[in-house]
Coordinates of C-alpha atoms and ligand atoms in Angstrom, one line a residue:
X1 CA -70.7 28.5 21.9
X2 CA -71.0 25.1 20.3
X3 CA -67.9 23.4 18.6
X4 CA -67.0 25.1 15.6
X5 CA -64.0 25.0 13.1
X6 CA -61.6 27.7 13.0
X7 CA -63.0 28.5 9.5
X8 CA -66.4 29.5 11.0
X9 CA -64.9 30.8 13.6
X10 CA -62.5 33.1 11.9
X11 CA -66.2 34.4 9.7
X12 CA -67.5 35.7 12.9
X13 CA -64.7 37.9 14.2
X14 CA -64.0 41.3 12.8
X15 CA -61.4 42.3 10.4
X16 CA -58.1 43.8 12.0
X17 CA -54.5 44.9 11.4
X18 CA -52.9 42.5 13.5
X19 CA -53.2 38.4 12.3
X20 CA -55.4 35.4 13.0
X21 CA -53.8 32.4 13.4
X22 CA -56.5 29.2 13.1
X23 CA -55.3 25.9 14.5
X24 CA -52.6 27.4 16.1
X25 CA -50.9 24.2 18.5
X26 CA -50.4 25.5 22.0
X27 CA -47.6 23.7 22.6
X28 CA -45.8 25.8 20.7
X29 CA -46.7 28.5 22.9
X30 CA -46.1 27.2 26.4
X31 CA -42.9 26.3 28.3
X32 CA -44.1 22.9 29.1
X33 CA -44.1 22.3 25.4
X34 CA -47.4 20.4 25.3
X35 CA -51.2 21.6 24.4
X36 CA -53.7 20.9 21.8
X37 CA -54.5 23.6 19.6
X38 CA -56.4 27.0 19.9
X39 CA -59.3 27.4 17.7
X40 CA -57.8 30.9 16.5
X41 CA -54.7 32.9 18.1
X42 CA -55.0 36.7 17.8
X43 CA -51.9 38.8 17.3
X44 CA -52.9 42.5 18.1
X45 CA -51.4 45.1 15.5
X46 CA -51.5 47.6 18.8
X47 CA -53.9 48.7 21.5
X48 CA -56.2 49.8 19.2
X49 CA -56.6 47.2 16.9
X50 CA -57.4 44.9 20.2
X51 CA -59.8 47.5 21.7
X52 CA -61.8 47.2 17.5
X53 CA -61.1 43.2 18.2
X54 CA -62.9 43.0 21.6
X55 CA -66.1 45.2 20.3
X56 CA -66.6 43.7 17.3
X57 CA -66.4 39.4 18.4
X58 CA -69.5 38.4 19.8
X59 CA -70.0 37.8 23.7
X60 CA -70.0 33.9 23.4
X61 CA -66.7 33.5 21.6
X62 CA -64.6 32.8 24.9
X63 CA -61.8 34.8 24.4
X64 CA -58.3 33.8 26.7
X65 CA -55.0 36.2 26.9
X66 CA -52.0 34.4 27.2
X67 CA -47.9 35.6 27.9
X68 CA -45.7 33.4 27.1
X69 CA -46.9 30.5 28.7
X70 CA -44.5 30.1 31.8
X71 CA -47.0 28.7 33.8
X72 CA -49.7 27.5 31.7
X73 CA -50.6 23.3 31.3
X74 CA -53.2 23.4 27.9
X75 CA -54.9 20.4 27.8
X76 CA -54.5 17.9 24.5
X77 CA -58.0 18.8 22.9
X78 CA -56.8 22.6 22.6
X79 CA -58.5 25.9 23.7
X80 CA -62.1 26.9 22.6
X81 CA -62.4 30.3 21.2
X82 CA -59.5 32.8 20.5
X83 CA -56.3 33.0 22.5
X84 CA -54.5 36.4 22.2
X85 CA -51.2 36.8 22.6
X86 CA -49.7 40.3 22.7
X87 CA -46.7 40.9 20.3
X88 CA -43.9 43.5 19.7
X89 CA -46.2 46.3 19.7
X90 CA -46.6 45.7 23.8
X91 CA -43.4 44.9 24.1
X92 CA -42.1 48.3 25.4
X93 CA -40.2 48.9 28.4
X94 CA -39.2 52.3 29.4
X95 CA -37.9 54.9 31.8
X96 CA -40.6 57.6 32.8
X97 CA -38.9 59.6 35.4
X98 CA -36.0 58.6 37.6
X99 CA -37.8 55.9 39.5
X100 CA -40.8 54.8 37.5
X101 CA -40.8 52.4 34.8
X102 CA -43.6 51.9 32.3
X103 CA -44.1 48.6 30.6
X104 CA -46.5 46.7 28.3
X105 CA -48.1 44.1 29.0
X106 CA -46.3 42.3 26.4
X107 CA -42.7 42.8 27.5
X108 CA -40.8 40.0 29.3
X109 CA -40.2 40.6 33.4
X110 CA -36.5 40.0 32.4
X111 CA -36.6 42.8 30.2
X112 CA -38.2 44.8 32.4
X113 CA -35.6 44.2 35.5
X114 CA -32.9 45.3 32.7
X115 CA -34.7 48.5 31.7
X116 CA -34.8 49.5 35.3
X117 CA -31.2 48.8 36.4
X118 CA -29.9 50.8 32.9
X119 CA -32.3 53.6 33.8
X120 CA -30.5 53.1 37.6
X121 CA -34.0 52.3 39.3
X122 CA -33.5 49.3 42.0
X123 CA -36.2 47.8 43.7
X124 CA -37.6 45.9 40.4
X125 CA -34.3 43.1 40.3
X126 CA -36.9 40.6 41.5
X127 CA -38.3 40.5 37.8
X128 CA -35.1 39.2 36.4
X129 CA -35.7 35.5 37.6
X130 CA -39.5 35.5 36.1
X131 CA -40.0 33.9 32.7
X132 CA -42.9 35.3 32.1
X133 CA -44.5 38.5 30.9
X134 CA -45.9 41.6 32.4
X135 CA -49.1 40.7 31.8
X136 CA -48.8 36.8 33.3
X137 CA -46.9 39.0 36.1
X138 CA -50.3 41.3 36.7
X139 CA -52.3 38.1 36.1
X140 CA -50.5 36.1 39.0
X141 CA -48.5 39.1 41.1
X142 CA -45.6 37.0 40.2
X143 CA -42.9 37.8 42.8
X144 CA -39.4 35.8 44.1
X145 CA -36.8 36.6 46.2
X146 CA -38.8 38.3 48.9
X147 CA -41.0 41.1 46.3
X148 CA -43.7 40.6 44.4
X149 CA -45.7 42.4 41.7
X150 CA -47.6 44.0 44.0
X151 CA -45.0 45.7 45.3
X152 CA -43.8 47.6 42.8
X153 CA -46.9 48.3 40.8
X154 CA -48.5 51.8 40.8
X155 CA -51.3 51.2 38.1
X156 CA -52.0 48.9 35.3
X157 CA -53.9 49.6 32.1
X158 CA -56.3 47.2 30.8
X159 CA -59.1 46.5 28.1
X160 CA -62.8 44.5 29.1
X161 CA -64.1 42.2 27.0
X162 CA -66.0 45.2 25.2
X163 CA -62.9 46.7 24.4
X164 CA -63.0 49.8 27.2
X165 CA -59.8 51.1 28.1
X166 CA -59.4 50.7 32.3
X167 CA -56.7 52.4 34.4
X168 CA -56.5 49.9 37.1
X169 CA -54.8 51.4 40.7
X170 CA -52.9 49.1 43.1
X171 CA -55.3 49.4 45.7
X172 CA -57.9 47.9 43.1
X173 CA -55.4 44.9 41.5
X174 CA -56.9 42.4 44.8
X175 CA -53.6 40.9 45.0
X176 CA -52.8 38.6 47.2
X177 CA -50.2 35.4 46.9
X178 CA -50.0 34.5 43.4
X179 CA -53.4 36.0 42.7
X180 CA -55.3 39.0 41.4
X181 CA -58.8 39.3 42.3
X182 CA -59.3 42.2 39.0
X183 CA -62.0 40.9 37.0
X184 CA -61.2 37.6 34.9
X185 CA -61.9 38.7 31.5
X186 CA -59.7 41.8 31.9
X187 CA -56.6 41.8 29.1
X188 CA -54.0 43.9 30.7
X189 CA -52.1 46.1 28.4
X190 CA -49.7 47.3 30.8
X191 CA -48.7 48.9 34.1
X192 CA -46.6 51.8 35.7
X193 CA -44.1 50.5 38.5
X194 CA -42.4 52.1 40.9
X195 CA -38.6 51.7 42.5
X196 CA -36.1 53.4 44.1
X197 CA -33.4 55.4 42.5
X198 CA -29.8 53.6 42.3
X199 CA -26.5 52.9 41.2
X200 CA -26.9 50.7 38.0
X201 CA -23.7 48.4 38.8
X202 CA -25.4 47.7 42.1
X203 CA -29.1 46.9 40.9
X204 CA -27.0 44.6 38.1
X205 CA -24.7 42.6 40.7
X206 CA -28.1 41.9 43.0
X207 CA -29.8 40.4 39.5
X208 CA -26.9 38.7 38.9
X209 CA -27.0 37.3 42.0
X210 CA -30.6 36.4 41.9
X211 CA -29.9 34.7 38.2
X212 CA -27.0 32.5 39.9
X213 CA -28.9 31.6 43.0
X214 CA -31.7 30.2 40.8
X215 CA -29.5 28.2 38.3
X216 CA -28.4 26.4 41.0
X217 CA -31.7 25.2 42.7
X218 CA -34.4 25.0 39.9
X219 CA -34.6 23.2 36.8
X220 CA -34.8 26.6 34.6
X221 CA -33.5 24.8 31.2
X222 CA -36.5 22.4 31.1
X223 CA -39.8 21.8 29.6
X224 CA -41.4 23.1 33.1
X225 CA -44.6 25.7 34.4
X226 CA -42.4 26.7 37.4
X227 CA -43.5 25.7 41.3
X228 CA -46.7 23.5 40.4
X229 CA -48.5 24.0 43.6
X230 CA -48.7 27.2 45.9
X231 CA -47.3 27.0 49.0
X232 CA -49.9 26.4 52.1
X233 CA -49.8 29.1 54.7
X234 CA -46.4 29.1 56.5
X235 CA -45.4 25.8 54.8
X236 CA -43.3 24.9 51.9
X237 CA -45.0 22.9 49.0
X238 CA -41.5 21.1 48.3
X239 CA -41.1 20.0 51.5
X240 CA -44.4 18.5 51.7
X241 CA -44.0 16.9 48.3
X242 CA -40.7 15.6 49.7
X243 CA -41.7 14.2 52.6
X244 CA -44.3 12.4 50.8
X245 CA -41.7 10.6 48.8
X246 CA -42.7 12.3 45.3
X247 CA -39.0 13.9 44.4
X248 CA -38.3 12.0 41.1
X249 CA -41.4 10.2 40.7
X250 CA -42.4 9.4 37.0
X251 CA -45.8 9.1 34.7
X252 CA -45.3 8.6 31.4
X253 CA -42.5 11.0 30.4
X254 CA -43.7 13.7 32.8
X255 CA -40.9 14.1 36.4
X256 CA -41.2 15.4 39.5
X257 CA -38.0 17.4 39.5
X258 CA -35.0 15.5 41.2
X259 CA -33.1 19.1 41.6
X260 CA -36.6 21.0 43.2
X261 CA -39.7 19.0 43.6
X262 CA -42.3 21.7 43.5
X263 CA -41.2 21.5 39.5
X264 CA -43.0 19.2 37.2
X265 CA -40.6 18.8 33.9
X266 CA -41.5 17.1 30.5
X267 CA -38.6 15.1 29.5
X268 CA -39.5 14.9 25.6
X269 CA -42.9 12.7 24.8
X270 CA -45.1 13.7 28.1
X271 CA -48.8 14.6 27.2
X272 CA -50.6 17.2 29.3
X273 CA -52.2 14.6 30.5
X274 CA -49.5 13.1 32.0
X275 CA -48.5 16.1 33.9
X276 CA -51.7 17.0 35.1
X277 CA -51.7 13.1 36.4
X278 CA -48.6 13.3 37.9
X279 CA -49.5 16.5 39.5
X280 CA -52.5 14.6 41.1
X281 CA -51.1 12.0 42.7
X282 CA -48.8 14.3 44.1
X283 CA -51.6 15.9 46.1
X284 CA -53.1 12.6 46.8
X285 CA -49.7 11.6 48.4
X286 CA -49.0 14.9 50.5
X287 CA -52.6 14.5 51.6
X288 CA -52.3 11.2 52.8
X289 CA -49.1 11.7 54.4
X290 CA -49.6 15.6 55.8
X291 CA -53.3 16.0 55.7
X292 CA -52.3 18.9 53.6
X293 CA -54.6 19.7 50.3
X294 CA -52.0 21.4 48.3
X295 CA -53.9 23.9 45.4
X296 CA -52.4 24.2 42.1
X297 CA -50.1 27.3 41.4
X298 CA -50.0 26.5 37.6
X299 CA -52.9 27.1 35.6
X300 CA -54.7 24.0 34.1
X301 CA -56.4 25.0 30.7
X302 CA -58.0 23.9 27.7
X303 CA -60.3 20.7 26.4
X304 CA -58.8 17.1 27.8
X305 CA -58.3 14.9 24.5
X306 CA -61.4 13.1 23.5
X307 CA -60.9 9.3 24.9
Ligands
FAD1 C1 -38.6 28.0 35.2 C2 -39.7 28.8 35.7 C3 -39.5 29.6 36.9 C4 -40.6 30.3 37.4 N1 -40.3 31.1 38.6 C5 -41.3 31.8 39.1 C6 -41.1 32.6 40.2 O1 -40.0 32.7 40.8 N2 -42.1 33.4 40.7 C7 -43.4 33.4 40.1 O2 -44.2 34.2 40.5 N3 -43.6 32.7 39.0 C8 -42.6 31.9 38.5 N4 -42.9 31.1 37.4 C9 -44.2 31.0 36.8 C10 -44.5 32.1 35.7 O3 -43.3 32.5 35.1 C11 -45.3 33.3 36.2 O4 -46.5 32.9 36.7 C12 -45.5 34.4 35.2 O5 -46.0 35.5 35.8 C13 -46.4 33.9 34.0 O6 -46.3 34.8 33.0 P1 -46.6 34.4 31.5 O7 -46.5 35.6 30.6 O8 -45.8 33.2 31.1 O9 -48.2 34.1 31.6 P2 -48.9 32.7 31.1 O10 -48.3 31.5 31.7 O11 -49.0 32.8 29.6 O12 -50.4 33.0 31.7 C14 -50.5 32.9 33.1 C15 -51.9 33.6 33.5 O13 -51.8 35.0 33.2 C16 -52.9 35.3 32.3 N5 -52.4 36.4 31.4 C17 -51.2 36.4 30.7 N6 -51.2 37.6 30.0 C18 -52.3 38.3 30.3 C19 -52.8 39.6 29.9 N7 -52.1 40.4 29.1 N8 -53.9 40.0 30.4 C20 -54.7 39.2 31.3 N9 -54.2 38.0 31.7 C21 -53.1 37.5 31.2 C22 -53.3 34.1 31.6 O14 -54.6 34.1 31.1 C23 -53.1 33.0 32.7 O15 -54.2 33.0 33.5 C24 -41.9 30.3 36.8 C25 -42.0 29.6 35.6 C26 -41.0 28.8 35.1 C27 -41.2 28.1 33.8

């Protein structure tokens, strides 16, 4: 597709339910707080209205589900195309028997972990330390504290870009570390996922424990995408970064975290462009000092700014 305003945009997608948003700044919807804007945001009425969405847009609008952003950097020259973001109506997170909980895509991990301990289901505390959503989680088999998404999930349910309805297995997710191999321009809607029954005061003391662990070793109150790099096979990016004398460093008003340096933070004015920066000469400095190419864990989006 060529560069088009939202206007002409907005006159080739379909009518629905749910709202367009043109011009819609993505900084507003990521944790790093930075981003030009998208084209056109989508806010699905329900599953429906996003399956009527998907059929009628035409197959060169590029179309790009977010969460909430947790570990997305958007560029300053915005997204092309329309972003959807799921709202309230996949926000659901419920008991279905004694040790299965069923989620949409939509729903925060957080709220998910909480579902599960009131419904006394243990196994899924992991989620509780996530800022993300399911759907970011099935995206990047988000996992801490020894489990991951993969895990837990039995099945997730998903729409293609023509707006079929899939029932996705485990066995056919490809996870592996931070990574599902299930076809890119999938929009997951949700997923089934399994625990273990238990005693809901014990299943809340472990998340509590997780929630304090973590406020003492990452910066969770900034303007941050999480661990920017994943960690090489059986070595730890933060040590690398460490070693290579990056804790601290500075570009612009983009930090390497002093309190854990695998976390980029904006302290107030940084540009994407900044943090991607910064993020680069990380990996040129771990590189020259380990010989180690570290591969970025946060996703790098979006149109840089034109110079
Ligand atoms: C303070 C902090 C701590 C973090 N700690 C951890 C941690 O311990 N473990 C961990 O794994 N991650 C961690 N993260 C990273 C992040 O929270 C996870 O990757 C999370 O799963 C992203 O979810 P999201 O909803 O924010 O997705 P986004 O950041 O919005 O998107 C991430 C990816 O998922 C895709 N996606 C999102 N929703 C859908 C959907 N419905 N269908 C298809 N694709 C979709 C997007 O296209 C994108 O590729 C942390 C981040 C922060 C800011």
């Amino acid at each position: 597709m060529g560069e088009l305003a939202s206007g002409d945009l907005l006159d080739r997608l379909p009518n629905v339910r749910g709202r367009f948003i043109p011009n819609q700044p993505m900084a507003q919807l990521t944790w790093f707080r930075v981003g030009g804007p998208a084209d056109v945001v989508f806010i699905p009425e329900d599953e429906a209205d996003l399956a009527a969405f998907l059929k009628g847009t035409p197959e060169d609008v590029p179309i790009l589900p977010v969460g909430v952003g947790s570990n997305l950097l958007v560029r300053e020259g915005g997204v092309q195309g329309v972003v959807i973001r799921l709202g309230k109506a996949f926000a659901k997170a419920e008991a279905e028997d004694q040790s299965r909980i069923r989620a949409g895509a939509g729903a925060l991990d957080v709220a998910v972990a909480k579902a599960a301990a009131t419904a006394g289901i243990g196994g899924l505390e992991f989620f509780v330390g996530i800022p993300g959503s399911i759907g970011g989680a099935l995206r990047m088999n988000a996992g801490s504290y020894g489990s991951e998404t993969k895990d837990v999930l039995v099945e997730a349910t998903a729409l293609d870009r023509q707006g079929n309805i899939h029932v996705i297995p485990l066995k056919d997710m490809g996870f592996s570390y931070r990574k599902s191999r299930a076809p890119e321009g999938l929009i997951f809607t949700g997923g089934l996922f399994q625990g273990t029954p238990g005693i809901p005061e014990d299943i809340r003391t472990r998340m509590n424990e997780i929630t304090s662990s973590r406020e003492a070793t990452q910066p969770i109150r900034e303007k941050t995408g999480g661990s920017t790099f994943k960690n090489p096979d059986g070595q730890k990016s933060w040590q690398l970064i460490d070693g290579a004398g990056c804790r601290g460093m500075v570009h612009g008003d983009a930090q390497v975290s002093p309190m854990h340096c695998n976390f980029l933070i904006n302290r107030g004015k940084a540009t994407a462009d900044d943090l991607e920066s910064l993020g680069e000469e990380m990996r040129r400095k771990v590189l020259e000092t380990s010989g180690v190419e570290l591969e970025w864990e946060i996703k790098r989006i979006g149109r840089k700014a034109a110079p």
